[in-house]
Coordinates of C-alpha atoms and ligand atoms in Angstrom, one line a residue:
Chain A
M18 CA -54.2 7.7 48.0
T19 CA -53.7 7.6 43.6
K20 CA -57.2 6.2 42.7
N21 CA -55.3 4.7 39.2
Y22 CA -52.2 3.5 39.8
L23 CA -52.3 1.3 38.2
E24 CA -54.3 0.4 34.5
I25 CA -55.1 -2.9 33.0
S26 CA -56.8 -1.6 30.2
Q27 CA -58.7 -3.9 27.3
V28 CA -56.0 -6.5 28.1
G29 CA -56.1 -9.9 25.6
I30 CA -53.3 -12.5 24.1
E31 CA -53.5 -14.8 22.2
F32 CA -50.2 -17.6 21.6
P33 CA -48.6 -18.9 18.9
T34 CA -49.6 -22.6 18.8
E35 CA -49.5 -25.7 15.8
G36 CA -53.4 -24.2 14.5
E37 CA -55.6 -21.5 15.5
P38 CA -53.1 -19.1 18.0
F39 CA -54.4 -19.8 21.2
R40 CA -56.2 -16.9 22.7
A41 CA -55.6 -16.8 27.0
L42 CA -57.3 -13.8 28.1
Q43 CA -59.9 -11.4 26.1
N44 CA -61.7 -8.1 27.8
V45 CA -59.2 -7.9 31.6
N46 CA -60.0 -4.4 32.5
L47 CA -58.7 -3.5 36.5
T48 CA -57.6 -0.6 38.3
I49 CA -55.6 -0.8 40.4
A50 CA -54.9 1.7 43.7
K51 CA -51.7 3.0 44.8
G52 CA -51.3 0.7 48.3
E53 CA -54.0 -2.2 47.6
F54 CA -53.9 -5.8 48.0
I55 CA -55.8 -7.6 44.9
S56 CA -55.8 -11.3 45.2
L57 CA -56.5 -12.9 41.7
I58 CA -58.4 -16.3 42.4
G59 CA -59.7 -19.1 39.5
H60 CA -59.2 -22.4 38.4
S61 CA -56.0 -24.2 37.4
G62 CA -55.6 -23.0 33.5
C63 CA -57.7 -19.8 33.6
G64 CA -54.6 -17.1 32.7
K65 CA -53.7 -15.8 35.8
S66 CA -49.9 -15.9 35.8
T67 CA -51.0 -14.4 32.1
V68 CA -52.1 -11.4 33.2
L69 CA -49.2 -11.0 35.8
N70 CA -46.1 -11.8 33.3
I71 CA -47.9 -9.2 31.4
V72 CA -48.4 -6.8 34.1
A73 CA -44.9 -7.9 34.7
G74 CA -43.6 -6.3 31.2
L75 CA -42.2 -10.6 31.2
Y76 CA -45.6 -11.3 28.5
E77 CA -46.9 -9.0 25.3
A78 CA -50.6 -8.6 25.3
T79 CA -51.6 -8.8 21.8
E80 CA -53.9 -6.1 22.5
G81 CA -54.5 -3.6 25.4
G82 CA -52.2 -2.6 27.6
V83 CA -50.7 -2.0 31.2
I84 CA -49.9 1.2 32.9
L85 CA -48.2 2.4 36.1
E86 CA -48.8 5.7 36.9
G87 CA -49.2 7.5 33.9
R88 CA -46.6 5.4 32.1
E89 CA -47.3 2.3 29.5
V90 CA -45.6 -1.0 30.5
D91 CA -43.6 -2.4 27.7
E92 CA -40.1 -4.4 29.5
P93 CA -39.6 -6.0 32.6
G94 CA -38.6 -3.9 35.1
P95 CA -37.5 -3.8 39.0
D96 CA -40.8 -1.4 39.5
R97 CA -42.5 -4.5 39.6
A98 CA -40.5 -7.1 40.9
V99 CA -41.9 -10.4 40.7
V100 CA -42.0 -13.5 43.3
F101 CA -42.3 -16.5 41.9
Q102 CA -43.8 -19.8 42.5
N103 CA -40.8 -21.5 43.4
H104 CA -38.2 -19.1 44.9
A105 CA -36.4 -18.2 41.9
L106 CA -32.7 -17.9 44.1
L107 CA -29.9 -18.4 42.9
P108 CA -28.8 -21.1 44.3
W109 CA -24.7 -20.4 43.6
L110 CA -25.5 -17.8 45.9
T111 CA -25.6 -16.7 49.2
V112 CA -29.2 -15.4 50.6
Y113 CA -27.0 -11.7 51.2
Q114 CA -25.9 -12.5 47.5
N115 CA -28.9 -13.1 46.4
V116 CA -30.4 -10.1 47.5
E117 CA -26.9 -8.0 47.0
L118 CA -27.3 -8.6 43.3
A119 CA -31.2 -7.4 43.2
V120 CA -29.7 -4.0 45.3
K121 CA -27.3 -3.8 42.9
C122 CA -29.2 -3.3 40.1
V123 CA -31.4 -0.6 41.5
F124 CA -29.5 1.0 44.1
K125 CA -26.3 1.4 42.5
K126 CA -26.0 4.9 41.7
S127 CA -28.0 6.1 44.8
K128 CA -26.9 4.3 48.1
S129 CA -23.5 3.8 49.1
K130 CA -21.7 0.2 50.0
P131 CA -22.5 0.4 53.7
E132 CA -26.0 1.6 53.0
M133 CA -26.7 -1.2 50.5
R134 CA -24.9 -3.4 53.3
D135 CA -27.9 -2.3 55.5
W136 CA -31.0 -2.0 53.4
I137 CA -29.8 -6.1 52.0
E138 CA -29.5 -6.6 55.8
H139 CA -33.0 -4.5 56.5
N140 CA -35.0 -6.4 54.2
L141 CA -33.9 -9.7 55.1
S142 CA -34.4 -9.2 58.7
L143 CA -38.3 -7.5 57.5
V144 CA -38.5 -11.4 56.4
H145 CA -36.8 -13.1 59.2
M146 CA -34.0 -14.5 57.7
D147 CA -31.3 -12.0 59.1
H148 CA -29.9 -15.4 60.7
A149 CA -28.6 -16.8 57.8
L150 CA -27.4 -14.4 55.5
H151 CA -24.4 -16.6 54.5
K152 CA -26.1 -20.2 53.8
L153 CA -27.4 -21.4 50.5
P154 CA -30.4 -22.0 49.0
G155 CA -29.8 -25.2 49.0
E156 CA -29.2 -25.6 52.5
L157 CA -32.8 -24.0 53.4
S158 CA -36.5 -24.9 53.8
G159 CA -38.8 -23.7 51.2
G160 CA -40.8 -21.5 53.7
M161 CA -36.9 -20.0 54.6
K162 CA -36.5 -20.0 50.5
Q163 CA -39.6 -18.1 49.7
R164 CA -39.2 -15.7 52.5
V165 CA -35.9 -14.8 51.0
G166 CA -37.0 -14.2 47.6
I167 CA -39.7 -12.2 48.4
A168 CA -36.8 -9.9 50.9
R169 CA -35.2 -10.1 47.4
C170 CA -38.3 -8.3 45.8
L171 CA -39.1 -5.5 48.7
A172 CA -35.2 -4.9 48.8
M173 CA -36.3 -3.0 44.7
Q174 CA -38.5 -0.8 46.2
P175 CA -40.6 -2.0 43.6
K176 CA -44.4 0.1 42.7
V177 CA -45.9 -3.0 42.7
L178 CA -44.6 -6.5 44.3
L179 CA -46.5 -9.3 41.8
M180 CA -47.1 -12.7 43.5
D181 CA -47.3 -16.1 41.4
E182 CA -48.6 -18.4 44.3
P183 CA -45.9 -17.5 46.4
F184 CA -46.9 -20.1 49.2
G185 CA -48.6 -22.5 47.0
A186 CA -45.1 -25.0 47.3
L187 CA -45.1 -24.5 51.3
D188 CA -47.2 -26.9 54.5
A189 CA -49.8 -25.7 55.8
L190 CA -48.2 -24.2 59.3
T191 CA -45.6 -22.2 56.7
R192 CA -47.6 -20.8 54.9
A193 CA -50.2 -19.1 57.6
H194 CA -46.9 -18.0 58.7
L195 CA -45.6 -16.5 55.9
Q196 CA -48.9 -14.7 55.2
D197 CA -48.9 -13.1 58.8
S198 CA -45.7 -11.8 58.4
L199 CA -46.7 -10.6 54.6
M200 CA -49.6 -8.6 56.4
E201 CA -47.5 -7.1 58.6
I202 CA -44.9 -6.1 56.6
Q203 CA -47.4 -4.6 53.8
Q204 CA -49.1 -2.8 56.8
Q205 CA -45.9 -1.7 57.6
L206 CA -44.9 -0.3 54.1
G207 CA -47.8 0.2 51.7
N208 CA -46.8 -2.3 49.1
T209 CA -48.9 -2.3 46.4
V210 CA -49.5 -6.0 45.8
I211 CA -51.0 -8.6 43.2
M212 CA -50.9 -12.5 44.2
I213 CA -52.2 -15.3 42.3
T214 CA -53.6 -17.3 45.1
H215 CA -55.5 -20.9 44.5
D216 CA -56.6 -20.8 48.2
V217 CA -59.6 -18.6 49.6
D218 CA -59.3 -18.5 53.1
E219 CA -55.4 -16.5 52.4
A220 CA -57.5 -14.8 49.8
V221 CA -59.6 -13.4 51.9
L222 CA -57.7 -12.8 54.8
L223 CA -55.1 -10.5 52.9
S224 CA -56.7 -9.0 50.3
D225 CA -58.7 -5.3 50.2
R226 CA -60.2 -6.7 46.7
I227 CA -60.3 -10.5 45.4
V228 CA -60.5 -10.7 41.6
M229 CA -62.3 -14.0 40.5
M230 CA -61.1 -14.9 36.9
T231 CA -63.9 -16.6 34.6
N232 CA -62.5 -19.9 32.7
G233 CA -60.4 -19.9 29.9
P234 CA -59.7 -20.3 26.8
A235 CA -60.3 -16.4 26.9
A236 CA -60.7 -15.7 30.5
S237 CA -61.8 -12.9 31.8
I238 CA -63.0 -11.0 35.2
G239 CA -65.8 -12.3 36.5
E240 CA -66.2 -10.6 39.7
V241 CA -64.6 -8.4 42.0
L242 CA -65.4 -9.3 45.7
P243 CA -64.1 -6.4 48.2
I244 CA -63.1 -7.2 51.4
D245 CA -64.5 -4.8 54.1
L246 CA -62.4 -6.4 57.4
P247 CA -60.3 -3.8 59.5
R248 CA -56.8 -4.5 59.7
P249 CA -54.2 -5.8 61.7
R250 CA -56.7 -9.1 60.6
N251 CA -56.0 -11.8 63.3
R252 CA -56.9 -15.3 61.1
V253 CA -57.5 -17.0 64.5
V254 CA -60.5 -14.1 65.7
L255 CA -61.8 -14.3 62.0
A256 CA -62.1 -17.7 61.7
D257 CA -65.0 -17.5 63.6
D258 CA -65.9 -14.0 62.2
P259 CA -69.8 -13.9 59.8
D260 CA -68.7 -11.2 57.7
F261 CA -65.4 -13.5 56.8
N262 CA -67.6 -16.1 56.9
N263 CA -69.6 -14.4 54.1
Y264 CA -66.9 -13.8 52.3
R265 CA -65.0 -17.3 52.3
Q266 CA -68.9 -18.4 51.6
Q267 CA -68.9 -16.0 48.0
V268 CA -65.3 -16.7 46.2
L269 CA -66.4 -20.6 46.9
R270 CA -69.6 -19.8 44.6
F271 CA -68.1 -18.0 42.2
L272 CA -65.3 -20.8 42.0
Y273 CA -67.6 -23.7 42.8
E274 CA -71.2 -23.2 41.5
K275 CA -70.6 -20.3 38.7
Q276 CA -67.1 -21.5 37.2
K277 CA -67.7 -25.1 38.1
N278 CA -66.5 -27.5 35.0
P279 CA -63.5 -25.7 34.0
T280 CA -62.1 -27.3 30.8
A281 CA -61.4 -30.4 30.9
K282 CA -56.9 -30.3 30.4
A283 CA -57.1 -27.8 32.9
A284 CA -58.1 -30.4 36.1
Chain B
M23 CA 2.5 -38.8 77.9
S24 CA 0.7 -39.4 81.6
A25 CA -0.8 -42.5 82.9
T26 CA -4.3 -40.6 83.1
S27 CA -3.5 -39.9 79.2
T28 CA -2.9 -43.4 77.9
V29 CA -5.8 -44.6 79.7
F30 CA -7.8 -42.2 78.1
K31 CA -6.0 -42.6 74.3
I32 CA -6.4 -46.4 74.9
A33 CA -10.0 -46.4 76.0
Q34 CA -10.5 -44.2 72.8
V35 CA -9.5 -47.4 70.8
V36 CA -10.7 -50.0 72.4
D37 CA -14.9 -47.8 72.0
L38 CA -13.4 -47.8 68.0
L39 CA -12.9 -51.2 67.7
T40 CA -16.4 -51.9 69.4
V41 CA -17.8 -54.8 67.3
S42 CA -20.4 -52.4 64.7
N43 CA -17.1 -50.1 64.4
L44 CA -14.5 -53.2 63.1
R45 CA -17.8 -54.4 60.8
L46 CA -17.5 -50.8 59.2
V47 CA -14.4 -50.3 58.9
F48 CA -14.0 -53.6 57.6
D49 CA -17.0 -53.6 54.8
R50 CA -14.8 -50.6 53.8
I51 CA -11.6 -51.9 53.3
I52 CA -13.6 -54.6 51.1
K53 CA -15.0 -52.0 49.1
M54 CA -12.2 -50.1 48.6
L55 CA -9.5 -51.9 48.1
A56 CA -10.5 -55.7 47.9
L57 CA -12.9 -56.3 45.4
P58 CA -10.9 -53.7 42.6
G59 CA -7.6 -55.8 44.0
F60 CA -9.2 -59.1 43.3
G61 CA -10.7 -58.1 39.4
V62 CA -6.9 -56.9 38.8
L63 CA -5.1 -60.1 40.3
V64 CA -8.2 -62.0 37.5
F65 CA -7.4 -59.8 34.7
L66 CA -3.4 -60.2 35.4
M67 CA -4.1 -64.1 35.3
L68 CA -6.0 -64.3 32.5
W69 CA -3.1 -62.3 30.7
Q70 CA -0.5 -64.5 31.4
L71 CA -2.6 -67.0 30.2
V72 CA -3.5 -65.4 27.3
A73 CA 0.0 -63.9 26.9
N74 CA 1.7 -67.9 27.1
N75 CA -0.4 -68.9 24.1
I76 CA 0.2 -66.0 21.4
I77 CA 3.3 -66.2 19.7
T78 CA 4.1 -63.4 17.3
S79 CA 6.5 -62.1 14.6
L80 CA 8.5 -61.0 17.5
G81 CA 8.6 -63.5 20.5
Q82 CA 5.8 -64.2 23.0
F83 CA 3.1 -62.1 23.5
P84 CA 3.7 -59.7 26.7
G85 CA 2.7 -60.6 29.9
P86 CA 2.8 -59.4 33.1
N87 CA 6.1 -60.6 34.0
Q88 CA 7.6 -58.8 31.5
V89 CA 6.0 -55.5 30.9
W90 CA 7.1 -55.1 34.8
E91 CA 10.2 -55.8 33.3
Q92 CA 10.2 -53.2 30.1
S93 CA 9.3 -50.9 32.5
N94 CA 12.0 -50.9 35.2
N95 CA 14.4 -50.9 32.3
L96 CA 12.1 -47.5 30.8
V97 CA 13.1 -46.1 34.4
A98 CA 16.6 -47.1 34.1
E99 CA 17.4 -46.1 31.2
H100 CA 15.9 -42.7 32.2
Q101 CA 18.3 -42.2 34.9
R102 CA 21.4 -43.2 32.9
E103 CA 20.4 -40.7 30.8
R104 CA 20.2 -38.2 33.4
T105 CA 23.1 -38.9 34.7
K106 CA 24.9 -38.4 31.4
E107 CA 23.3 -35.0 31.3
A108 CA 24.7 -33.4 34.6
L109 CA 28.2 -35.2 33.5
F110 CA 28.0 -33.2 30.6
Y111 CA 26.6 -29.8 32.4
E112 CA 29.5 -30.5 34.9
R113 CA 31.9 -30.6 32.0
Q114 CA 30.9 -27.7 30.1
E115 CA 31.2 -25.9 33.7
K116 CA 34.9 -26.9 34.4
R117 CA 36.1 -26.3 31.0
N118 CA 34.2 -23.2 31.1
A119 CA 35.5 -21.7 34.6
K120 CA 39.1 -22.7 33.8
K121 CA 38.7 -20.7 29.8
L122 CA 37.6 -17.8 32.0
A123 CA 40.4 -18.0 35.1
K124 CA 43.2 -17.7 32.2
N125 CA 41.2 -15.4 30.1
P126 CA 38.2 -13.1 32.3
D127 CA 37.2 -11.7 28.5
A128 CA 36.9 -15.2 26.5
V129 CA 33.6 -15.9 25.5
V130 CA 32.1 -19.0 27.0
K131 CA 29.4 -21.2 24.9
V132 CA 26.8 -22.4 27.1
R133 CA 25.1 -25.7 24.8
A134 CA 22.1 -27.2 25.6
Y135 CA 22.2 -31.5 25.8
T136 CA 21.3 -32.7 22.9
G137 CA 20.4 -36.8 23.9
K138 CA 17.5 -38.5 23.4
A139 CA 14.3 -39.0 24.7
T140 CA 13.8 -40.7 27.3
F141 CA 10.1 -42.7 27.7
V142 CA 9.4 -40.0 30.9
D143 CA 10.7 -37.1 28.7
Q144 CA 8.0 -38.7 25.9
I145 CA 5.4 -38.9 28.7
G146 CA 5.8 -35.7 29.5
T147 CA 5.9 -33.9 25.9
S148 CA 2.4 -35.8 25.4
L149 CA 1.0 -34.4 28.7
L150 CA 2.3 -30.9 27.5
T151 CA 1.0 -31.0 23.9
V152 CA -2.4 -32.9 24.9
A153 CA -2.4 -29.9 27.9
F154 CA -2.2 -27.4 24.6
G155 CA -4.4 -28.6 22.2
F156 CA -7.2 -28.5 25.2
M157 CA -7.1 -25.2 26.1
A158 CA -7.2 -24.1 22.5
A159 CA -10.3 -26.2 21.7
T160 CA -11.8 -25.3 25.3
L161 CA -11.3 -21.0 24.8
V162 CA -12.8 -21.6 21.1
A163 CA -16.2 -24.9 23.0
V164 CA -17.2 -22.7 26.0
P165 CA -17.6 -19.0 23.8
L166 CA -19.2 -20.6 20.9
G167 CA -21.7 -23.6 23.2
I168 CA -23.0 -20.0 25.2
I169 CA -23.8 -18.5 22.4
C170 CA -25.0 -21.4 20.5
G171 CA -27.2 -22.2 23.8
L172 CA -28.2 -18.4 24.0
S173 CA -29.6 -17.7 20.7
E174 CA -32.2 -20.8 19.4
S175 CA -30.6 -18.5 16.0
V176 CA -27.4 -19.4 16.2
Y177 CA -28.0 -22.9 17.2
R178 CA -29.7 -23.8 13.9
C179 CA -26.6 -21.7 11.8
V180 CA -24.2 -23.6 13.5
N181 CA -25.8 -27.1 14.4
P182 CA -25.1 -28.5 10.8
I183 CA -21.9 -27.6 11.1
I184 CA -21.0 -29.3 14.1
Q185 CA -22.7 -32.2 13.3
T186 CA -20.8 -32.9 10.1
F187 CA -17.9 -32.2 11.6
K188 CA -18.1 -34.3 15.2
P189 CA -17.6 -37.8 13.6
V190 CA -14.3 -36.8 11.5
S191 CA -11.6 -38.7 12.7
P192 CA -8.5 -37.0 13.9
L193 CA -6.2 -39.6 11.0
A194 CA -8.6 -37.1 8.4
W195 CA -7.9 -33.6 9.0
L196 CA -4.0 -34.3 10.1
P197 CA -2.6 -34.1 6.6
L198 CA -4.4 -30.9 6.0
V199 CA -3.4 -29.3 9.8
T200 CA 0.4 -30.3 8.9
M201 CA -0.4 -28.7 5.5
V202 CA -1.7 -25.3 7.5
V203 CA 1.1 -25.7 9.7
S204 CA 3.9 -25.6 7.6
A205 CA 2.2 -22.9 5.8
L206 CA 1.3 -20.5 8.2
Y207 CA 3.9 -21.3 11.1
V208 CA 6.8 -19.7 9.5
S209 CA 9.9 -18.6 11.6
D210 CA 13.6 -18.4 11.4
D211 CA 13.7 -19.6 15.5
P212 CA 10.3 -21.2 16.1
Y213 CA 9.5 -21.7 19.4
F214 CA 7.0 -24.6 19.1
E215 CA 8.3 -27.6 17.1
K216 CA 5.7 -28.1 13.9
A217 CA 5.2 -31.9 14.9
F218 CA 4.3 -30.0 18.3
L219 CA 1.7 -27.7 16.9
T220 CA 0.2 -30.4 14.3
S221 CA -0.2 -32.4 17.4
A222 CA -2.0 -30.0 20.2
F223 CA -4.3 -28.6 16.5
T224 CA -5.4 -31.9 15.2
V225 CA -6.3 -32.9 19.3
A226 CA -8.1 -29.0 19.7
L227 CA -10.4 -29.9 15.8
C228 CA -11.2 -33.1 17.8
C229 CA -12.0 -32.6 21.4
L230 CA -14.1 -29.0 20.2
W231 CA -17.4 -30.5 20.0
P232 CA -18.1 -32.3 23.3
T233 CA -18.1 -29.1 24.7
V234 CA -19.7 -27.1 22.6
V235 CA -22.8 -30.1 22.5
N236 CA -22.8 -29.8 26.4
T237 CA -22.1 -26.4 27.2
T238 CA -25.5 -25.8 24.8
V239 CA -27.1 -27.7 26.6
G240 CA -26.5 -26.6 29.4
V241 CA -26.6 -23.3 28.7
A242 CA -30.5 -23.8 27.0
S243 CA -31.9 -25.7 29.5
I244 CA -31.1 -23.0 31.8
D245 CA -34.5 -22.2 34.1
R246 CA -36.9 -20.3 33.3
D247 CA -37.5 -18.3 36.5
L248 CA -33.5 -17.9 36.6
I249 CA -33.9 -16.3 33.1
N250 CA -36.8 -13.7 34.5
V251 CA -35.3 -12.5 37.4
G252 CA -32.3 -11.5 35.0
R253 CA -35.1 -10.1 32.6
V254 CA -37.1 -8.0 36.0
L255 CA -33.8 -6.8 37.1
Q256 CA -32.9 -5.7 33.6
L257 CA -29.3 -7.2 33.5
S258 CA -26.8 -6.4 31.0
T259 CA -26.1 -8.9 29.3
S260 CA -23.3 -9.5 30.4
V261 CA -23.9 -9.9 33.5
H262 CA -26.2 -11.6 32.4
I263 CA -23.8 -14.0 31.1
R264 CA -21.7 -14.2 34.7
K265 CA -24.3 -14.3 37.2
I266 CA -26.6 -16.2 35.8
V267 CA -26.0 -18.2 32.8
I268 CA -22.4 -19.4 33.6
P269 CA -22.6 -20.7 36.5
S270 CA -26.3 -22.0 35.4
A271 CA -24.1 -24.6 33.0
I272 CA -21.4 -25.1 34.7
P273 CA -22.3 -28.9 36.2
M274 CA -22.8 -29.5 32.1
I275 CA -19.2 -27.4 30.3
F276 CA -17.3 -29.5 33.1
T277 CA -19.3 -32.7 31.9
G278 CA -18.1 -31.7 27.9
L279 CA -14.6 -30.7 29.0
R280 CA -14.5 -34.2 30.7
L281 CA -15.5 -36.1 27.7
S282 CA -13.0 -33.6 25.5
L283 CA -10.0 -33.8 27.4
A284 CA -10.5 -38.2 27.6
T285 CA -11.2 -37.3 23.5
G286 CA -8.3 -35.5 23.1
W287 CA -6.0 -38.3 25.6
M288 CA -7.6 -41.0 22.5
V289 CA -6.4 -38.6 19.8
L290 CA -3.4 -37.3 20.2
I291 CA -1.4 -41.1 20.6
A292 CA -2.6 -41.6 16.4
A293 CA -1.6 -37.9 15.9
E294 CA 1.5 -38.3 17.6
M295 CA 2.0 -41.2 15.7
L296 CA 1.4 -39.7 12.1
A297 CA 3.0 -35.7 13.0
Q298 CA 6.3 -37.8 14.9
N299 CA 5.8 -35.2 17.6
P300 CA 7.8 -37.0 20.1
G301 CA 5.7 -38.3 22.3
L302 CA 4.1 -41.5 24.0
G303 CA 2.3 -42.0 20.4
K304 CA 6.2 -41.7 18.8
F305 CA 7.7 -43.5 21.4
I306 CA 5.1 -46.9 20.0
W307 CA 5.7 -46.1 16.6
D308 CA 9.5 -46.4 16.6
E309 CA 9.3 -49.0 19.0
F310 CA 7.5 -51.1 17.0
Q311 CA 9.8 -49.9 13.2
N312 CA 12.9 -51.0 16.1
G313 CA 11.0 -54.5 15.7
S314 CA 13.5 -56.1 18.5
S315 CA 12.2 -58.8 20.8
N316 CA 11.4 -56.4 24.2
S317 CA 8.9 -53.7 21.5
L318 CA 6.5 -55.3 22.6
G319 CA 6.5 -55.2 26.2
R320 CA 7.9 -51.7 25.7
I321 CA 4.5 -51.0 23.6
M322 CA 2.6 -52.5 26.4
V323 CA 3.7 -50.9 29.1
A324 CA 2.8 -47.3 26.7
V325 CA -0.1 -48.8 26.4
L326 CA -0.8 -48.8 30.5
V327 CA 0.4 -45.3 30.9
I328 CA -1.1 -43.9 28.7
G329 CA -4.3 -45.8 30.3
V330 CA -3.5 -44.5 33.8
I331 CA -2.8 -40.6 32.9
G332 CA -6.4 -41.2 31.4
F333 CA -7.4 -42.4 33.9
I334 CA -5.7 -39.5 36.5
L335 CA -6.7 -36.7 34.2
D336 CA -10.2 -38.1 34.2
S337 CA -9.5 -38.2 38.6
L338 CA -8.5 -34.3 38.1
M339 CA -10.9 -32.8 35.9
L340 CA -13.6 -34.3 38.6
A341 CA -12.2 -32.9 41.2
V342 CA -12.0 -29.5 39.9
Q343 CA -15.8 -30.3 38.7
K344 CA -16.8 -30.9 41.6
H345 CA -15.1 -27.6 44.0
V346 CA -16.4 -25.2 41.2
S347 CA -20.0 -27.0 41.4
W348 CA -22.5 -24.9 43.2
D349 CA -24.8 -28.5 43.9
K350 CA -22.6 -30.1 46.4
Q351 CA -25.6 -33.2 47.1
A352 CA -25.2 -33.7 42.9
I353 CA -24.1 -37.3 42.6
L354 CA -20.8 -36.8 39.6
R355 CA -18.9 -39.8 38.7
Ligands
ADP430 N1 -46.3 -19.2 26.6 C1 -47.0 -19.8 26.3 N2 -47.3 -20.5 25.2 C2 -48.6 -21.0 25.2 N3 -50.0 -20.9 25.7 C3 -50.0 -20.6 27.2 C4 -48.3 -19.7 27.3 N4 -48.4 -19.6 28.4 C5 -49.5 -19.5 29.3 N5 -50.4 -20.3 28.2 C6 -51.8 -20.7 28.3 O1 -52.9 -20.2 28.6 C7 -53.2 -20.5 29.8 C8 -53.8 -19.7 31.3 O2 -52.0 -20.0 32.0 P1 -52.0 -19.7 32.8 O3 -51.4 -17.9 32.6 O4 -50.3 -20.2 33.2 O5 -52.9 -20.1 34.3 P2 -53.0 -20.0 35.5 O6 -54.3 -19.3 35.8 O7 -52.7 -21.9 36.5 O8 -52.2 -19.1 35.9 C9 -53.1 -22.0 30.2 O9 -54.1 -22.2 28.7 C10 -51.8 -22.1 29.2 O10 -51.6 -23.1 28.4
MG431 MG1 -49.7 -19.6 37.1

């Protein structure tokens, strides 16, 4: 396993504003191994999405940079697929066509038409959405849309899967289902994942390491907590597990004791 | 039909006529027919009342009765003219056939009928003119709007020009357009009449703006996430425009197009009056100059026809908009 698969080094960013530029991040350093599942957690407005967007190449860091498999990230690309909080499916395309658009972009040279069709259907069946291939997003529930959004990213076979609060807009039961699906898929395919969440249980259940961010402005990484729980993990069994609860408590302590008092505007 | 199936049919009908169903049907009739009908009736009564009290130099202002009479006259005139035309061609054909029978090598002439344009012909001309002007405007306005929506710098360059030309009346443009058409469209065998082109381009100049402005807004307000999806997929500009920009902006583009068509139809009448394009505008102008006792009634017919056609054009656009819009839940009216 490559230890330095993805390197975020000395990243800082300033956003231009009316007056002084606003410094959102400073000295963010993180090294991620191939196949690792990382959660980013922190109070709202601290800069989690900004970190993710820099890795995606959607934002440009003011200083420092991101290196993926030995190459510097300088623009967005399909090797860093992003799952957006609000699915970001094209509402005028069917489920199948949404995934197809991505597959056509990534595999236009390497896959034949029938191969593409199989690949699209395969990825949709991974997220259990193969029953609704020809529905429009408007006809699906929130959870189903998010599944399709994930399938679209999986189908791109990205080096890193970036997820910005992917389950934040869903109800608790749907969220649990999707978390289980994601765990299963990640176990099976060995994806490298960075997921933003504000849900402590979700972070502990899914992650290999939890990265906890300090409050902004000039936010940085506060603590990194490795989660040594055996896989596959089962939420029902873990509910009574002392280790699991211990991890939970450490995250909660960081968030509500060490980093309480998030700046007023971020509340 | 067998007895059992008849019984079955009756049962179905009876079922439909249950009390609650009846009530629904009744409500519907009231909403869809009775209320609009009532509105029209009240309007007609008021109209007659007011008309009775206005005496102009051309006689009494036309009420619904006179207008109805004149509309029948106009249709009758049209039919007479068509019969004349048919007879003309029949005679010509007979003459030519005779000539050919005498001498198979004779050169026969086929002349086109040059009768006077009827009211119905004029409606046709107006529709053609507005269609031409509207198409020309759309071909310019949609691409321009997309470019302005995509690039803020282009928008800032173009915006003062749009804002300056948007409020200009068609009457101000018309002399300029007339001179430009006369200067540039020189041909011995013109396919289009100059008056037609002048009217159409004046229409185009006036109905450009709503489409440009609405398309710009539609394109500029595309969901950021969707744009980011395109960036992650590294879509080329043309694919980005075809797959993301245009579908996103379609509802706004059509809002603009509907406004444009409505503006164009309004502008057309004024343009035709001044450019003497043989459409509804010219019809009104000629009747006004003519000044017979029937003129006001005939003008009133034209006014109503213009209104009804405008209404139909808008309904057609709405139907197209509903058809191409991906958001079937959106309430369009
Ligand atoms: N494009 C931007 N322009 C200006 N300020 C921004 C921009 N994006 C984020 N910020 C600011 O950076 C800070 C971190 O934002 P974000 O990364 O979205 O936080 P979160 O942790 O909730 O995802 C916030 O104060 C936000 O206002
Ligand atoms: Mg965020």
